[in-house]
C-alpha cells in the first residue's frame, strides 16, 4: 500500500479517537486523522438495530464530506443474559445526556441478581470503510469478558471499568492503553482494516 494513503476517521468519542491514534501509529502504512470539521457537521443518527448497519450508515454518510477514504466504527457491549443489551444502543443505554458512569451504574443494576454464569459479556466493534458515498468494506471482531460487580480502574472509557478480561485478571480500565490495544475488539477489527489496506484486494477496490 502506498504510504501516501490517508484515512479519515469520523467519531465524536474521544476515547475511541485516542485508541485509534495509537493503533494507527507510524508503522500502520497509512495516515489516520480525524475527519476535518467533524464537530461542525450535522450528526448522523444511529437508529438501526445492528452494529453493521450503523457502522455502514455512519461511514457512508460522513464519506460524502471528504474525498479521502472514510473510517467509521460502531461498537458496544453485548450481554447475552440481557438478550444482547445494551448492544448497538450502548452509547444511549441510560438516555441521551447520561455519562459513562450513569451507563455503568444502570448495567450493574440490571445485572445485580445475576449469578456468575450469566455475567459473560462481549465487546463488539464493526469498522466500516467508505469513499464518496460508496461502501468499500466492513470489518468486525469481538472480545469476551465477565462483568464485575463494581467498577475497577481509571483508564479507558465507557464500560471498561466493569469489563473483566480474564486472561489478564484485570478490567479493561486497569490495562494500560497499549495493553488494551493488544486485546480489544476495536484493535482486533482495526488490524483487519490494516490488512485489507495492505492487500491487493484494496488496490483493486480503491
Ligand atoms: P461515534 O459514533 O461518534 O464514533 P459513540 O460513542 O456514539 O461515538 P458508538 O455509537 O459506536 O460510538 O457507541 C459505542 C459505545 O459503546 C460507547 O459510547 C461506549 O459506551 C461503548 N463502548 C464501545 N467500545 C468501548 C470500549 O472499548 N470500552 C468501553 N466502552 C465501549
PDB file of C-alpha atoms and ligand atoms in Angstrom:
ATOM      1  CA  UNK A   1       0.000   0.000   0.000  1.00  0.00           C
ATOM      2  CA  UNK A   2       1.406   3.433  -0.826  1.00  0.00           C
ATOM      3  CA  UNK A   3       2.419   5.315   2.328  1.00  0.00           C
ATOM      4  CA  UNK A   4       0.521   8.302   0.998  1.00  0.00           C
ATOM      5  CA  UNK A   5      -2.912   6.725   1.652  1.00  0.00           C
ATOM      6  CA  UNK A   6      -4.908   8.822   4.053  1.00  0.00           C
ATOM      7  CA  UNK A   7      -7.826   7.576   6.123  1.00  0.00           C
ATOM      8  CA  UNK A   8     -10.171   9.991   7.869  1.00  0.00           C
ATOM      9  CA  UNK A   9     -11.978   8.858  10.982  1.00  0.00           C
ATOM     10  CA  UNK A  10     -15.488  10.033  11.851  1.00  0.00           C
ATOM     11  CA  UNK A  11     -16.056   9.808  15.586  1.00  0.00           C
ATOM     12  CA  UNK A  12     -17.340  12.027  18.357  1.00  0.00           C
ATOM     13  CA  UNK A  13     -15.972   9.720  21.027  1.00  0.00           C
ATOM     14  CA  UNK A  14     -12.662  10.960  22.484  1.00  0.00           C
ATOM     15  CA  UNK A  15     -11.875   7.512  23.924  1.00  0.00           C
ATOM     16  CA  UNK A  16     -12.183   5.853  20.525  1.00  0.00           C
ATOM     17  CA  UNK A  17     -10.152   8.605  18.891  1.00  0.00           C
ATOM     18  CA  UNK A  18      -7.321   8.193  21.431  1.00  0.00           C
ATOM     19  CA  UNK A  19      -7.217   4.452  20.798  1.00  0.00           C
ATOM     20  CA  UNK A  20      -7.237   4.809  17.013  1.00  0.00           C
ATOM     21  CA  UNK A  21      -4.454   7.386  17.122  1.00  0.00           C
ATOM     22  CA  UNK A  22      -2.285   4.859  18.967  1.00  0.00           C
ATOM     23  CA  UNK A  23      -3.367   1.905  16.802  1.00  0.00           C
ATOM     24  CA  UNK A  24      -2.501   3.761  13.607  1.00  0.00           C
ATOM     25  CA  UNK A  25       0.995   4.677  14.708  1.00  0.00           C
ATOM     26  CA  UNK A  26       3.874   5.455  12.350  1.00  0.00           C
ATOM     27  CA  UNK A  27       4.090   1.790  11.243  1.00  0.00           C
ATOM     28  CA  UNK A  28       0.458   1.497  10.091  1.00  0.00           C
ATOM     29  CA  UNK A  29       1.435   2.263   6.493  1.00  0.00           C
ATOM     30  CA  UNK A  30      -1.188   4.987   6.135  1.00  0.00           C
ATOM     31  CA  UNK A  31      -2.080   8.240   7.808  1.00  0.00           C
ATOM     32  CA  UNK A  32      -5.151   8.330  10.046  1.00  0.00           C
ATOM     33  CA  UNK A  33      -6.675  11.658  11.006  1.00  0.00           C
ATOM     34  CA  UNK A  34      -9.980  12.915  12.334  1.00  0.00           C
ATOM     35  CA  UNK A  35     -12.352  13.994   9.549  1.00  0.00           C
ATOM     36  CA  UNK A  36     -11.729  17.757   9.279  1.00  0.00           C
ATOM     37  CA  UNK A  37     -14.525  19.864  10.781  1.00  0.00           C
ATOM     38  CA  UNK A  38     -16.190  16.703  12.094  1.00  0.00           C
ATOM     39  CA  UNK A  39     -17.611  18.548  15.106  1.00  0.00           C
ATOM     40  CA  UNK A  40     -19.406  21.091  12.930  1.00  0.00           C
ATOM     41  CA  UNK A  41     -21.099  18.549  10.618  1.00  0.00           C
ATOM     42  CA  UNK A  42     -24.757  17.559  11.057  1.00  0.00           C
ATOM     43  CA  UNK A  43     -24.770  14.407  13.200  1.00  0.00           C
ATOM     44  CA  UNK A  44     -25.634  11.005  11.722  1.00  0.00           C
ATOM     45  CA  UNK A  45     -28.409   9.411  13.801  1.00  0.00           C
ATOM     46  CA  UNK A  46     -27.608   5.795  14.658  1.00  0.00           C
ATOM     47  CA  UNK A  47     -31.050   4.255  14.727  1.00  0.00           C
ATOM     48  CA  UNK A  48     -30.508   0.759  13.359  1.00  0.00           C
ATOM     49  CA  UNK A  49     -30.617  -2.430  15.439  1.00  0.00           C
ATOM     50  CA  UNK A  50     -27.264  -3.845  14.284  1.00  0.00           C
ATOM     51  CA  UNK A  51     -23.651  -2.698  14.589  1.00  0.00           C
ATOM     52  CA  UNK A  52     -23.091  -3.389  10.885  1.00  0.00           C
ATOM     53  CA  UNK A  53     -25.939  -1.163   9.727  1.00  0.00           C
ATOM     54  CA  UNK A  54     -24.907   1.700  11.987  1.00  0.00           C
ATOM     55  CA  UNK A  55     -21.226   1.416  11.046  1.00  0.00           C
ATOM     56  CA  UNK A  56     -22.004   1.327   7.325  1.00  0.00           C
ATOM     57  CA  UNK A  57     -24.537   4.141   7.651  1.00  0.00           C
ATOM     58  CA  UNK A  58     -22.079   6.339   9.536  1.00  0.00           C
ATOM     59  CA  UNK A  59     -19.259   5.681   7.075  1.00  0.00           C
ATOM     60  CA  UNK A  60     -21.436   6.296   4.007  1.00  0.00           C
ATOM     61  CA  UNK A  61     -22.876   9.484   5.466  1.00  0.00           C
ATOM     62  CA  UNK A  62     -19.595  11.079   6.556  1.00  0.00           C
ATOM     63  CA  UNK A  63     -17.756   9.942   3.411  1.00  0.00           C
ATOM     64  CA  UNK A  64     -19.815  12.455   1.451  1.00  0.00           C
ATOM     65  CA  UNK A  65     -17.983  15.278   3.255  1.00  0.00           C
ATOM     66  CA  UNK A  66     -14.489  14.314   2.036  1.00  0.00           C
ATOM     67  CA  UNK A  67     -12.571  12.960  -0.952  1.00  0.00           C
ATOM     68  CA  UNK A  68     -10.468  10.710   1.306  1.00  0.00           C
ATOM     69  CA  UNK A  69     -11.199   7.187   2.474  1.00  0.00           C
ATOM     70  CA  UNK A  70     -13.533   7.400   5.461  1.00  0.00           C
ATOM     71  CA  UNK A  71     -13.488   5.087   8.509  1.00  0.00           C
ATOM     72  CA  UNK A  72     -16.358   4.876  10.989  1.00  0.00           C
ATOM     73  CA  UNK A  73     -16.966   2.329  13.697  1.00  0.00           C
ATOM     74  CA  UNK A  74     -19.979   1.152  15.631  1.00  0.00           C
ATOM     75  CA  UNK A  75     -19.263  -0.715  18.800  1.00  0.00           C
ATOM     76  CA  UNK A  76     -20.806  -1.700  22.077  1.00  0.00           C
ATOM     77  CA  UNK A  77     -21.174  -4.196  24.851  1.00  0.00           C
ATOM     78  CA  UNK A  78     -23.324  -7.268  24.261  1.00  0.00           C
ATOM     79  CA  UNK A  79     -24.629  -9.137  27.306  1.00  0.00           C
ATOM     80  CA  UNK A  80     -26.252 -12.420  26.237  1.00  0.00           C
ATOM     81  CA  UNK A  81     -28.119 -12.746  29.575  1.00  0.00           C
ATOM     82  CA  UNK A  82     -29.871  -9.440  28.770  1.00  0.00           C
ATOM     83  CA  UNK A  83     -30.845 -10.550  25.274  1.00  0.00           C
ATOM     84  CA  UNK A  84     -27.829  -8.768  23.793  1.00  0.00           C
ATOM     85  CA  UNK A  85     -28.390  -5.390  25.520  1.00  0.00           C
ATOM     86  CA  UNK A  86     -27.054  -2.761  25.619  1.00  0.00           C
ATOM     87  CA  UNK A  87     -25.602  -3.812  22.212  1.00  0.00           C
ATOM     88  CA  UNK A  88     -25.865  -1.203  19.454  1.00  0.00           C
ATOM     89  CA  UNK A  89     -27.609   1.081  21.978  1.00  0.00           C
ATOM     90  CA  UNK A  90     -24.587   1.078  24.307  1.00  0.00           C
ATOM     91  CA  UNK A  91     -23.920   4.802  23.898  1.00  0.00           C
ATOM     92  CA  UNK A  92     -27.543   5.720  24.754  1.00  0.00           C
ATOM     93  CA  UNK A  93     -28.279   2.951  27.267  1.00  0.00           C
ATOM     94  CA  UNK A  94     -29.059   5.402  30.098  1.00  0.00           C
ATOM     95  CA  UNK A  95     -30.634   8.030  27.820  1.00  0.00           C
ATOM     96  CA  UNK A  96     -29.153  10.979  25.982  1.00  0.00           C
ATOM     97  CA  UNK A  97     -27.032  13.264  28.122  1.00  0.00           C
ATOM     98  CA  UNK A  98     -26.084  10.437  30.508  1.00  0.00           C
ATOM     99  CA  UNK A  99     -22.434   9.850  31.425  1.00  0.00           C
ATOM    100  CA  UNK A 100     -20.260   6.730  31.225  1.00  0.00           C
ATOM    101  CA  UNK A 101     -20.751   6.392  34.999  1.00  0.00           C
ATOM    102  CA  UNK A 102     -24.558   6.519  34.580  1.00  0.00           C
ATOM    103  CA  UNK A 103     -24.453   3.750  31.952  1.00  0.00           C
ATOM    104  CA  UNK A 104     -22.175   1.594  34.095  1.00  0.00           C
ATOM    105  CA  UNK A 105     -24.475   2.078  37.101  1.00  0.00           C
ATOM    106  CA  UNK A 106     -27.539   1.135  35.075  1.00  0.00           C
ATOM    107  CA  UNK A 107     -25.920  -2.018  33.721  1.00  0.00           C
ATOM    108  CA  UNK A 108     -24.658  -3.088  37.153  1.00  0.00           C
ATOM    109  CA  UNK A 109     -28.203  -2.579  38.457  1.00  0.00           C
ATOM    110  CA  UNK A 110     -29.684  -4.774  35.708  1.00  0.00           C
ATOM    111  CA  UNK A 111     -27.080  -7.435  36.460  1.00  0.00           C
ATOM    112  CA  UNK A 112     -27.299  -7.271  40.259  1.00  0.00           C
ATOM    113  CA  UNK A 113     -29.174 -10.536  40.810  1.00  0.00           C
ATOM    114  CA  UNK A 114     -27.389 -12.421  38.062  1.00  0.00           C
ATOM    115  CA  UNK A 115     -25.153 -15.332  39.077  1.00  0.00           C
ATOM    116  CA  UNK A 116     -21.554 -15.632  37.893  1.00  0.00           C
ATOM    117  CA  UNK A 117     -22.530 -17.904  34.995  1.00  0.00           C
ATOM    118  CA  UNK A 118     -24.720 -15.173  33.475  1.00  0.00           C
ATOM    119  CA  UNK A 119     -22.160 -12.363  33.674  1.00  0.00           C
ATOM    120  CA  UNK A 120     -20.444 -13.079  30.361  1.00  0.00           C
ATOM    121  CA  UNK A 121     -20.190 -10.010  28.105  1.00  0.00           C
ATOM    122  CA  UNK A 122     -18.736  -9.290  24.696  1.00  0.00           C
ATOM    123  CA  UNK A 123     -17.352  -6.030  23.331  1.00  0.00           C
ATOM    124  CA  UNK A 124     -18.099  -5.899  19.587  1.00  0.00           C
ATOM    125  CA  UNK A 125     -16.678  -3.496  17.005  1.00  0.00           C
ATOM    126  CA  UNK A 126     -17.648  -3.135  13.351  1.00  0.00           C
ATOM    127  CA  UNK A 127     -15.393  -0.815  11.369  1.00  0.00           C
ATOM    128  CA  UNK A 128     -16.649   0.434   8.004  1.00  0.00           C
ATOM    129  CA  UNK A 129     -14.697   1.971   5.148  1.00  0.00           C
ATOM    130  CA  UNK A 130     -16.446   4.138   2.557  1.00  0.00           C
ATOM    131  CA  UNK A 131     -15.452   6.563  -0.121  1.00  0.00           C
ATOM    132  CA  UNK A 132     -17.606   9.392  -1.501  1.00  0.00           C
ATOM    133  CA  UNK A 133     -20.901   7.780  -0.650  1.00  0.00           C
ATOM    134  CA  UNK A 134     -19.932   4.238  -1.652  1.00  0.00           C
ATOM    135  CA  UNK A 135     -19.312   1.409   0.811  1.00  0.00           C
ATOM    136  CA  UNK A 136     -15.877  -0.222   0.482  1.00  0.00           C
ATOM    137  CA  UNK A 137     -15.710  -2.881   3.214  1.00  0.00           C
ATOM    138  CA  UNK A 138     -16.799  -3.880   6.741  1.00  0.00           C
ATOM    139  CA  UNK A 139     -14.589  -5.493   9.392  1.00  0.00           C
ATOM    140  CA  UNK A 140     -15.855  -6.959  12.611  1.00  0.00           C
ATOM    141  CA  UNK A 141     -14.425  -8.551  15.724  1.00  0.00           C
ATOM    142  CA  UNK A 142     -15.117  -9.022  19.425  1.00  0.00           C
ATOM    143  CA  UNK A 143     -13.512  -9.787  22.757  1.00  0.00           C
ATOM    144  CA  UNK A 144     -15.103 -11.720  25.574  1.00  0.00           C
ATOM    145  CA  UNK A 145     -15.081 -10.853  29.269  1.00  0.00           C
ATOM    146  CA  UNK A 146     -17.045 -11.065  32.502  1.00  0.00           C
ATOM    147  CA  UNK A 147     -18.959  -8.229  34.162  1.00  0.00           C
ATOM    148  CA  UNK A 148     -17.599  -7.311  37.588  1.00  0.00           C
ATOM    149  CA  UNK A 149     -19.866  -6.305  40.487  1.00  0.00           C
ATOM    150  CA  UNK A 150     -18.258  -2.888  40.895  1.00  0.00           C
ATOM    151  CA  UNK A 151     -16.110  -0.602  38.707  1.00  0.00           C
ATOM    152  CA  UNK A 152     -12.332  -1.095  38.827  1.00  0.00           C
ATOM    153  CA  UNK A 153      -9.629   1.038  37.210  1.00  0.00           C
ATOM    154  CA  UNK A 154      -9.320   4.537  35.816  1.00  0.00           C
ATOM    155  CA  UNK A 155      -8.136   4.016  32.229  1.00  0.00           C
ATOM    156  CA  UNK A 156     -10.136   3.653  29.035  1.00  0.00           C
ATOM    157  CA  UNK A 157     -13.732   4.827  28.755  1.00  0.00           C
ATOM    158  CA  UNK A 158     -17.313   3.614  28.645  1.00  0.00           C
ATOM    159  CA  UNK A 159     -17.910   0.196  30.157  1.00  0.00           C
ATOM    160  CA  UNK A 160     -14.180  -0.574  30.562  1.00  0.00           C
ATOM    161  CA  UNK A 161     -14.244  -0.423  34.412  1.00  0.00           C
ATOM    162  CA  UNK A 162     -16.698  -3.343  34.658  1.00  0.00           C
ATOM    163  CA  UNK A 163     -15.301  -5.498  31.829  1.00  0.00           C
ATOM    164  CA  UNK A 164     -13.006  -8.122  33.339  1.00  0.00           C
ATOM    165  CA  UNK A 165     -10.577  -9.539  30.795  1.00  0.00           C
ATOM    166  CA  UNK A 166      -9.948 -12.924  32.345  1.00  0.00           C
ATOM    167  CA  UNK A 167      -6.624 -13.825  30.667  1.00  0.00           C
ATOM    168  CA  UNK A 168      -5.021 -10.859  32.492  1.00  0.00           C
ATOM    169  CA  UNK A 169      -7.313 -10.872  35.568  1.00  0.00           C
ATOM    170  CA  UNK A 170      -7.922  -7.122  35.198  1.00  0.00           C
ATOM    171  CA  UNK A 171     -10.688  -4.934  33.839  1.00  0.00           C
ATOM    172  CA  UNK A 172     -10.075  -3.044  30.603  1.00  0.00           C
ATOM    173  CA  UNK A 173      -9.883   0.121  32.733  1.00  0.00           C
ATOM    174  CA  UNK A 174      -6.973  -1.455  34.651  1.00  0.00           C
ATOM    175  CA  UNK A 175      -5.000  -2.055  31.440  1.00  0.00           C
ATOM    176  CA  UNK A 176      -2.555   0.445  30.021  1.00  0.00           C
ATOM    177  CA  UNK A 177      -3.581   1.946  26.650  1.00  0.00           C
ATOM    178  CA  UNK A 178      -1.013  -0.292  24.932  1.00  0.00           C
ATOM    179  CA  UNK A 179      -2.362  -3.399  26.674  1.00  0.00           C
ATOM    180  CA  UNK A 180      -5.955  -2.578  25.723  1.00  0.00           C
ATOM    181  CA  UNK A 181      -4.811  -2.077  22.133  1.00  0.00           C
ATOM    182  CA  UNK A 182      -3.407  -5.602  22.111  1.00  0.00           C
ATOM    183  CA  UNK A 183      -6.677  -7.274  23.072  1.00  0.00           C
ATOM    184  CA  UNK A 184      -9.678  -5.032  22.440  1.00  0.00           C
ATOM    185  CA  UNK A 185     -12.499  -5.573  19.958  1.00  0.00           C
ATOM    186  CA  UNK A 186     -11.502  -2.277  18.318  1.00  0.00           C
ATOM    187  CA  UNK A 187      -7.865  -3.300  17.935  1.00  0.00           C
ATOM    188  CA  UNK A 188      -8.820  -6.688  16.524  1.00  0.00           C
ATOM    189  CA  UNK A 189     -11.198  -5.170  13.959  1.00  0.00           C
ATOM    190  CA  UNK A 190      -8.696  -2.445  13.106  1.00  0.00           C
ATOM    191  CA  UNK A 191      -5.943  -4.971  12.414  1.00  0.00           C
ATOM    192  CA  UNK A 192      -8.280  -6.387   9.742  1.00  0.00           C
ATOM    193  CA  UNK A 193      -8.674  -2.877   8.298  1.00  0.00           C
ATOM    194  CA  UNK A 194      -4.893  -2.555   8.124  1.00  0.00           C
ATOM    195  CA  UNK A 195      -4.502  -5.975   6.495  1.00  0.00           C
ATOM    196  CA  UNK A 196      -7.145  -5.031   3.939  1.00  0.00           C
ATOM    197  CA  UNK A 197      -5.499  -1.695   3.141  1.00  0.00           C
ATOM    198  CA  UNK A 198      -2.205  -3.512   2.666  1.00  0.00           C
ATOM    199  CA  UNK A 199      -3.750  -6.157   0.383  1.00  0.00           C
ATOM    200  CA  UNK A 200      -4.016  -6.424  -3.364  1.00  0.00           C
ATOM    201  CA  UNK A 201      -7.782  -6.586  -2.944  1.00  0.00           C
ATOM    202  CA  UNK A 202      -7.852  -2.987  -1.733  1.00  0.00           C
ATOM    203  CA  UNK A 203      -5.631  -1.937  -4.638  1.00  0.00           C
ATOM    204  CA  UNK A 204      -8.405  -3.172  -6.934  1.00  0.00           C
ATOM    205  CA  UNK A 205     -11.206  -1.515  -4.987  1.00  0.00           C
ATOM    206  CA  UNK A 206      -9.711   1.848  -4.103  1.00  0.00           C
TER     207      UNK A 206
HETATM  208  P1  LIG B   1     -19.209   7.746  17.452  1.00  0.00           P
HETATM  209  O1  LIG B   1     -20.484   7.060  16.962  1.00  0.00           O
HETATM  210  O2  LIG B   1     -19.248   9.211  17.178  1.00  0.00           O
HETATM  211  O3  LIG B   1     -17.977   7.066  16.989  1.00  0.00           O
HETATM  212  P2  LIG B   1     -20.152   6.806  20.028  1.00  0.00           P
HETATM  213  O4  LIG B   1     -19.639   6.853  21.433  1.00  0.00           O
HETATM  214  O5  LIG B   1     -21.584   7.225  19.812  1.00  0.00           O
HETATM  215  O6  LIG B   1     -19.176   7.635  19.067  1.00  0.00           O
HETATM  216  P3  LIG B   1     -20.901   4.165  19.243  1.00  0.00           P
HETATM  217  O7  LIG B   1     -22.195   4.617  18.703  1.00  0.00           O
HETATM  218  O8  LIG B   1     -20.095   3.168  18.480  1.00  0.00           O
HETATM  219  O9  LIG B   1     -19.910   5.374  19.476  1.00  0.00           O
HETATM  220  O10 LIG B   1     -21.163   3.632  20.716  1.00  0.00           O
HETATM  221  C1  LIG B   1     -20.195   2.915  21.349  1.00  0.00           C
HETATM  222  C2  LIG B   1     -20.481   2.850  22.832  1.00  0.00           C
HETATM  223  O11 LIG B   1     -20.192   1.526  23.279  1.00  0.00           O
HETATM  224  C3  LIG B   1     -19.550   3.785  23.577  1.00  0.00           C
HETATM  225  O12 LIG B   1     -20.133   5.057  23.768  1.00  0.00           O
HETATM  226  C4  LIG B   1     -19.318   3.011  24.866  1.00  0.00           C
HETATM  227  O13 LIG B   1     -20.377   3.256  25.749  1.00  0.00           O
HETATM  228  C5  LIG B   1     -19.373   1.560  24.408  1.00  0.00           C
HETATM  229  N1  LIG B   1     -18.027   1.088  24.024  1.00  0.00           N
HETATM  230  C6  LIG B   1     -17.569   0.814  22.773  1.00  0.00           C
HETATM  231  N2  LIG B   1     -16.279   0.461  22.795  1.00  0.00           N
HETATM  232  C7  LIG B   1     -15.897   0.522  24.077  1.00  0.00           C
HETATM  233  C8  LIG B   1     -14.669   0.303  24.734  1.00  0.00           C
HETATM  234  O14 LIG B   1     -13.559  -0.006  24.066  1.00  0.00           O
HETATM  235  N3  LIG B   1     -14.638   0.450  26.050  1.00  0.00           N
HETATM  236  C9  LIG B   1     -15.731   0.779  26.737  1.00  0.00           C
HETATM  237  N4  LIG B   1     -16.927   1.038  26.202  1.00  0.00           N
HETATM  238  C10 LIG B   1     -17.021   0.907  24.871  1.00  0.00           C
END
